[in-house]
mmCIF file of C-alpha atoms in Angstrom:
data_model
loop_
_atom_site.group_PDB
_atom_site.id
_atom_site.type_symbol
_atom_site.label_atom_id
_atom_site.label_comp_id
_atom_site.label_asym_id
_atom_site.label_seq_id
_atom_site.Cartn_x
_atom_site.Cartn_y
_atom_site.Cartn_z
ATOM 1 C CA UNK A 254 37.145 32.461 22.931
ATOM 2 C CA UNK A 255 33.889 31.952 24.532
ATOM 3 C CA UNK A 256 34.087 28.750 26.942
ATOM 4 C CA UNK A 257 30.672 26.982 28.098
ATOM 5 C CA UNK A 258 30.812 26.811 31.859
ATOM 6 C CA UNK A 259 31.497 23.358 33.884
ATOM 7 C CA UNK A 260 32.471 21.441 30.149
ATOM 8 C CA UNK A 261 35.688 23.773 29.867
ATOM 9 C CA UNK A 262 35.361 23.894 26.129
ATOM 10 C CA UNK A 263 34.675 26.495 23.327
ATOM 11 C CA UNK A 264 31.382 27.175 22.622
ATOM 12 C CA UNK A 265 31.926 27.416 18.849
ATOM 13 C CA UNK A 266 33.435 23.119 19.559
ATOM 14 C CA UNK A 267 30.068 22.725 21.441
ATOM 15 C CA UNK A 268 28.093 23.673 18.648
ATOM 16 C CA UNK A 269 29.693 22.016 16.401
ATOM 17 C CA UNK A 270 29.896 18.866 18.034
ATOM 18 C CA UNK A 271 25.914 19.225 18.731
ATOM 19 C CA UNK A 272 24.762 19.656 15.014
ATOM 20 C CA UNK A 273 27.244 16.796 13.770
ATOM 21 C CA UNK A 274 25.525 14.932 16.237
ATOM 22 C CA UNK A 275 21.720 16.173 15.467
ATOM 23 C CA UNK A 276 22.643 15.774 11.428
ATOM 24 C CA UNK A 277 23.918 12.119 12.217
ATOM 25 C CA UNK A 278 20.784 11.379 14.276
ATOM 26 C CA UNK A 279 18.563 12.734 11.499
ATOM 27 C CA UNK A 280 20.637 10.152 9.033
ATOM 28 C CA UNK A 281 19.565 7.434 11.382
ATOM 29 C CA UNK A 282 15.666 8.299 11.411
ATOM 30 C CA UNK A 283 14.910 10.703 8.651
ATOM 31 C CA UNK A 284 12.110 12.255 8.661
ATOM 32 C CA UNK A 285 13.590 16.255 9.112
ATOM 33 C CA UNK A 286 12.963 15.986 12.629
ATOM 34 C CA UNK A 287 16.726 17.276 13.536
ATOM 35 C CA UNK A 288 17.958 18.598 9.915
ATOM 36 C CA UNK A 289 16.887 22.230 10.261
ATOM 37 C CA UNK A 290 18.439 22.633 13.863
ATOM 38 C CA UNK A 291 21.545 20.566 13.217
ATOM 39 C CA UNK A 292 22.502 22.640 9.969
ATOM 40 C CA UNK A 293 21.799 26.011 12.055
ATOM 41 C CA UNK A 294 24.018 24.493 14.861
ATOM 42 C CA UNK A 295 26.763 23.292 12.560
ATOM 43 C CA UNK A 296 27.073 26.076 10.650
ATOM 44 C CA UNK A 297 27.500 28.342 13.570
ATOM 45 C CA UNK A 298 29.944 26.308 15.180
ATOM 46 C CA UNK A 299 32.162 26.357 12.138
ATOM 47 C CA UNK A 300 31.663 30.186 11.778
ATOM 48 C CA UNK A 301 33.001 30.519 15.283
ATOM 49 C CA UNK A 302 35.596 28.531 14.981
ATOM 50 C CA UNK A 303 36.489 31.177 12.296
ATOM 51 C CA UNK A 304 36.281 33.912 14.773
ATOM 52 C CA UNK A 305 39.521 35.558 16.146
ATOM 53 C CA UNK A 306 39.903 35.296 19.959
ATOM 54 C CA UNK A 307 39.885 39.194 20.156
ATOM 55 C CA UNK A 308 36.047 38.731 19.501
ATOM 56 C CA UNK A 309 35.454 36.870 22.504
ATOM 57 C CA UNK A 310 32.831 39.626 24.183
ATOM 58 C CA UNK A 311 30.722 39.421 21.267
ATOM 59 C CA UNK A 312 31.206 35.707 19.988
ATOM 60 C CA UNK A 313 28.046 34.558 21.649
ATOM 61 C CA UNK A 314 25.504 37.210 19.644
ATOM 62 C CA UNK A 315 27.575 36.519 17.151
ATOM 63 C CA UNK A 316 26.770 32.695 17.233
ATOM 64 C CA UNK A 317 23.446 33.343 17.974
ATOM 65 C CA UNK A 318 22.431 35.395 15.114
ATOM 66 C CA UNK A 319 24.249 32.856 13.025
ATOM 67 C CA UNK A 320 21.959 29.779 14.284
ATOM 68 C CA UNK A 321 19.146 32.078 13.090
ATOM 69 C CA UNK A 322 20.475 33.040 9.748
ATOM 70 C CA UNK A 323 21.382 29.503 8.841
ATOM 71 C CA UNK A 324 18.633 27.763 10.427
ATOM 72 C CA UNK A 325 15.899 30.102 8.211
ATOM 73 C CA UNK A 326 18.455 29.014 5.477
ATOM 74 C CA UNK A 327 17.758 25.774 6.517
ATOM 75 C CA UNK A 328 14.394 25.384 6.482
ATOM 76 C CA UNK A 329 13.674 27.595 3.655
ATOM 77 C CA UNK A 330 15.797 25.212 1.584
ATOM 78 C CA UNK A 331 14.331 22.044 3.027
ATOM 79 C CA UNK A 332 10.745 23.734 2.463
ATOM 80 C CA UNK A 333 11.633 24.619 -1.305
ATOM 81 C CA UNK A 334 13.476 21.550 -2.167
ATOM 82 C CA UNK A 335 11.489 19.088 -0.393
ATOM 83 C CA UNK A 336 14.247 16.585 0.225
ATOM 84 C CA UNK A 337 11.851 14.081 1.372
ATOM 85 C CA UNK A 338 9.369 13.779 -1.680
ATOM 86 C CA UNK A 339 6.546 15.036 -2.922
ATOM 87 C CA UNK A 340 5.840 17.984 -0.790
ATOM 88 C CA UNK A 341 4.656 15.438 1.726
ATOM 89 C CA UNK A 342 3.159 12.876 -0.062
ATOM 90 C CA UNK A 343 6.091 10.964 1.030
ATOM 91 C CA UNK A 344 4.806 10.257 4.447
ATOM 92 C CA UNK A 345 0.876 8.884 5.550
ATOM 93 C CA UNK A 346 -0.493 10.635 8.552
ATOM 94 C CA UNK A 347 -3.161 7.976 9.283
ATOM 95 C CA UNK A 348 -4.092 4.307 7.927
ATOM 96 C CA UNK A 349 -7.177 6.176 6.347
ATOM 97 C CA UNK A 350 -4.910 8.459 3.586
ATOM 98 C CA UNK A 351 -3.813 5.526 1.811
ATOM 99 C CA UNK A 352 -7.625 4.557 0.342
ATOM 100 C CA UNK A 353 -7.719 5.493 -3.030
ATOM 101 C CA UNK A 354 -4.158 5.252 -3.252
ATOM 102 C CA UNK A 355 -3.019 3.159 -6.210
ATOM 103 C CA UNK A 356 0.185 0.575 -6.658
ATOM 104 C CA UNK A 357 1.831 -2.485 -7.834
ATOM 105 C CA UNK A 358 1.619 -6.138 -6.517
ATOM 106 C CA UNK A 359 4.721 -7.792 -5.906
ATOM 107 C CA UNK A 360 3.503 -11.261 -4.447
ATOM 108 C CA UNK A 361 0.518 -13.095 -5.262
ATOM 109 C CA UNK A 362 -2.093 -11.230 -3.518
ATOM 110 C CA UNK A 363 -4.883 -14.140 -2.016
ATOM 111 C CA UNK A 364 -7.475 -13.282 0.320
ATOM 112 C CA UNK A 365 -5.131 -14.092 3.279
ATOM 113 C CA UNK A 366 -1.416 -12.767 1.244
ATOM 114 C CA UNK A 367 0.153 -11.074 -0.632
ATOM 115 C CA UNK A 368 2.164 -7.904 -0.687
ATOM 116 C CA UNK A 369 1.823 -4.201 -2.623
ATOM 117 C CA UNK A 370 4.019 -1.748 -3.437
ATOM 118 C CA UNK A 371 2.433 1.981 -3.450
ATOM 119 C CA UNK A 372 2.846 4.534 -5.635
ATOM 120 C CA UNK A 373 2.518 6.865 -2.356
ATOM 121 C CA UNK A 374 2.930 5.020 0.153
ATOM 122 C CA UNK A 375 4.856 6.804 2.639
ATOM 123 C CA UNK A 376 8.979 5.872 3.912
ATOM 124 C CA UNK A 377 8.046 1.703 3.593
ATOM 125 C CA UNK A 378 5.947 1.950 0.363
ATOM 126 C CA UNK A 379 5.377 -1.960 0.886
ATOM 127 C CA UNK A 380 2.297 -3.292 2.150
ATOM 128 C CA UNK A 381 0.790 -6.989 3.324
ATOM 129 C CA UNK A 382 -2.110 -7.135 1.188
ATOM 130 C CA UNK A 383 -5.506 -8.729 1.071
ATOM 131 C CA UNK A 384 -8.271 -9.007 -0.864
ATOM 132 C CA UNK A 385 -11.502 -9.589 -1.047
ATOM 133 C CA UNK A 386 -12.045 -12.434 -3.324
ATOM 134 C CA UNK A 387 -10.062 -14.630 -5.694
ATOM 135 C CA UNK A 388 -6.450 -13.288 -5.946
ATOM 136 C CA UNK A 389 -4.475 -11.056 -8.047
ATOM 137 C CA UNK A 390 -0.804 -11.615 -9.647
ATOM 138 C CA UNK A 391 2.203 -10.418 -9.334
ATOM 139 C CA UNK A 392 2.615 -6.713 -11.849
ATOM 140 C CA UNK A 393 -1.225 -5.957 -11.550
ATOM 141 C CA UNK A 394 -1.840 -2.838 -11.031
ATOM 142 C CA UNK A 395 -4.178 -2.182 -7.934
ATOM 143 C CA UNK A 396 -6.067 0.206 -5.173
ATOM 144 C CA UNK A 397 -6.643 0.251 -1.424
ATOM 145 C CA UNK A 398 -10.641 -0.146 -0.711
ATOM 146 C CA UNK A 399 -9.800 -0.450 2.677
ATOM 147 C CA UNK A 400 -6.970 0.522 4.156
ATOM 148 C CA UNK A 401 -7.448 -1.130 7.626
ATOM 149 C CA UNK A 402 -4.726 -0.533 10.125
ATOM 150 C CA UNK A 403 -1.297 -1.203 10.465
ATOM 151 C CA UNK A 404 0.735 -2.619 7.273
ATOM 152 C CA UNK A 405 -2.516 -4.837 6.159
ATOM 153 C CA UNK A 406 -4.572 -3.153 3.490
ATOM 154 C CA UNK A 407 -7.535 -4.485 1.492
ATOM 155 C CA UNK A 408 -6.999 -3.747 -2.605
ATOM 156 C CA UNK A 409 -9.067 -4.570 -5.497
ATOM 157 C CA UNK A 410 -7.373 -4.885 -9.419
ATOM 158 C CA UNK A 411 -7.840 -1.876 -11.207
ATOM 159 C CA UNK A 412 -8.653 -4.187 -14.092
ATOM 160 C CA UNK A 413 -11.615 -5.829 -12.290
ATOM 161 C CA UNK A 414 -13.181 -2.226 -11.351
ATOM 162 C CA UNK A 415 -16.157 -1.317 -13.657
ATOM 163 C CA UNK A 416 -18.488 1.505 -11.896
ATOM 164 C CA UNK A 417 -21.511 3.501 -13.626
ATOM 165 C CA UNK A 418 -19.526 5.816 -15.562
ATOM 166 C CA UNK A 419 -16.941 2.881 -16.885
ATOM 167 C CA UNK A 420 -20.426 0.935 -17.926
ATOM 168 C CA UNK A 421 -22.375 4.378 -19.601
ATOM 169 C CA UNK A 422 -18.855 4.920 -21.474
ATOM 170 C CA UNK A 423 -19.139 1.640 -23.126
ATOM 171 C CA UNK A 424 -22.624 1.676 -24.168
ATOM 172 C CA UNK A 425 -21.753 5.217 -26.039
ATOM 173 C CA UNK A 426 -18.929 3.466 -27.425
ATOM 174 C CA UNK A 427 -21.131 0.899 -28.714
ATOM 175 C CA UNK A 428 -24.149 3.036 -29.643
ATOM 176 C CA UNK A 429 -21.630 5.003 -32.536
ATOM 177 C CA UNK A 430 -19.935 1.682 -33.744
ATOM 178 C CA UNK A 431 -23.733 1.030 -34.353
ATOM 179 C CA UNK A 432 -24.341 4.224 -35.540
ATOM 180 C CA UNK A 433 -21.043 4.367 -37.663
ATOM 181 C CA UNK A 434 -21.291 0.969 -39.175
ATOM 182 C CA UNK A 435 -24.798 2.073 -40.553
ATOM 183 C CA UNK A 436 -26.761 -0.883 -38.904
ATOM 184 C CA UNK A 437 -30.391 -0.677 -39.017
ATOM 185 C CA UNK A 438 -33.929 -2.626 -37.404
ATOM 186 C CA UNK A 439 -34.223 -2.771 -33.556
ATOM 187 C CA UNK A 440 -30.661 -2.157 -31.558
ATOM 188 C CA UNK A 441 -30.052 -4.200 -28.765
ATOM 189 C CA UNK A 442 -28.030 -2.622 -25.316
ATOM 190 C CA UNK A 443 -25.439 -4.172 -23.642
ATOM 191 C CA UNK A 444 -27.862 -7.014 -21.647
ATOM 192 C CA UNK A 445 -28.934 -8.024 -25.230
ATOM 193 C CA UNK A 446 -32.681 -5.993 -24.768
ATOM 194 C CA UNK A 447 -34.240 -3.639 -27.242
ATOM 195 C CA UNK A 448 -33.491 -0.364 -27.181
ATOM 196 C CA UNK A 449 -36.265 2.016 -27.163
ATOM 197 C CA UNK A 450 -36.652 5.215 -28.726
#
């Protein structure tokens, strides 16, 4: 059996012990920032722990074609499987890729706070919350105008939004009630004006 020089012990024990340690450090901050190695290194270690002693001259090729194998395994199944969510929607990379994104409120969001919960939001989907006038209750759903920095971020009710196309939508809608209920003479828009032809 292979020994590693100056710790006296196998090195099949030494890579096991080193991906049972990198697999327990990537429990403690996930993130797959050890998972890939410490698979590779865990799986080799076992494997030559398997190995007879009369293997000894080759052990270490061996070993080191089996942290290959396993870690390609590794990653190819973390890649495909995406353990983490959402093929990396699970994680922000800046304060900026959370405008836009959408949520729930679960305290009484005032214009100095309140918390959200985000659909996308990253590991800690919960945010402190502001906005920018009046407040919004708990269940609404909302989105981040402003992100800002940090765990702070500026949302506005979804319910409260009305932009061009939301107001051009509902004068169609209203132009074929008209137009289906067979009403005639001059037909007034939404601001209560004449409508001209």
């Amino acid at each position: 059996m292979a020994e590693v020089p100056g710790l006296g012990l196998p090195l099949s024990f030494v890579l096991l012990l080193a991906g049972a340690g990198l697999i327990v450090a990537e429990a403690l901050a996930p993130g797959a920032h050890f998972i890939v190695l410490g698979v590779a290194l865990l799986v080799a270690g076992l494997v030559g722990l398997l190995l007879p002693p009369s293997m000894a001259a080759v052990t270490p090729f061996v070993l080191a074609a089996v942290v290959l194998g396993a870690g390609a395994a590794a990653l190819w199944a973390y890649r495909e499987f995406d353990f983490y969510g959402g093929r990396g929607s699970g994680r922000t990379s800046d304060s900026d890729s959370l405008r836009g994104k959408t949520g729930r409120v679960t305290e009484r969001v005032t214009e100095t706070d309140g918390e959200v919960k985000l659909e996308e939001g990253g590991f800690n989907p919960h945010y402190q919350a502001r906005t920018v006038s009046g407040s919004i209750e708990v269940g609404e759903e909302v989105i981040v105008v402003d992100p800002g920095g940090g765990n702070v971020v500026t949302v506005e009710a979804l319910s409260r939004l009305d932009d061009d196309i939301d107001r051009e939508l509902a004068r169609e809608r209203r132009r074929r009630e008209r137009e289906e209920s067979g009403s005639s003479g001059a037909e007034r828009d939404r601001d209560g004006e004449p409508e001209t032809a």
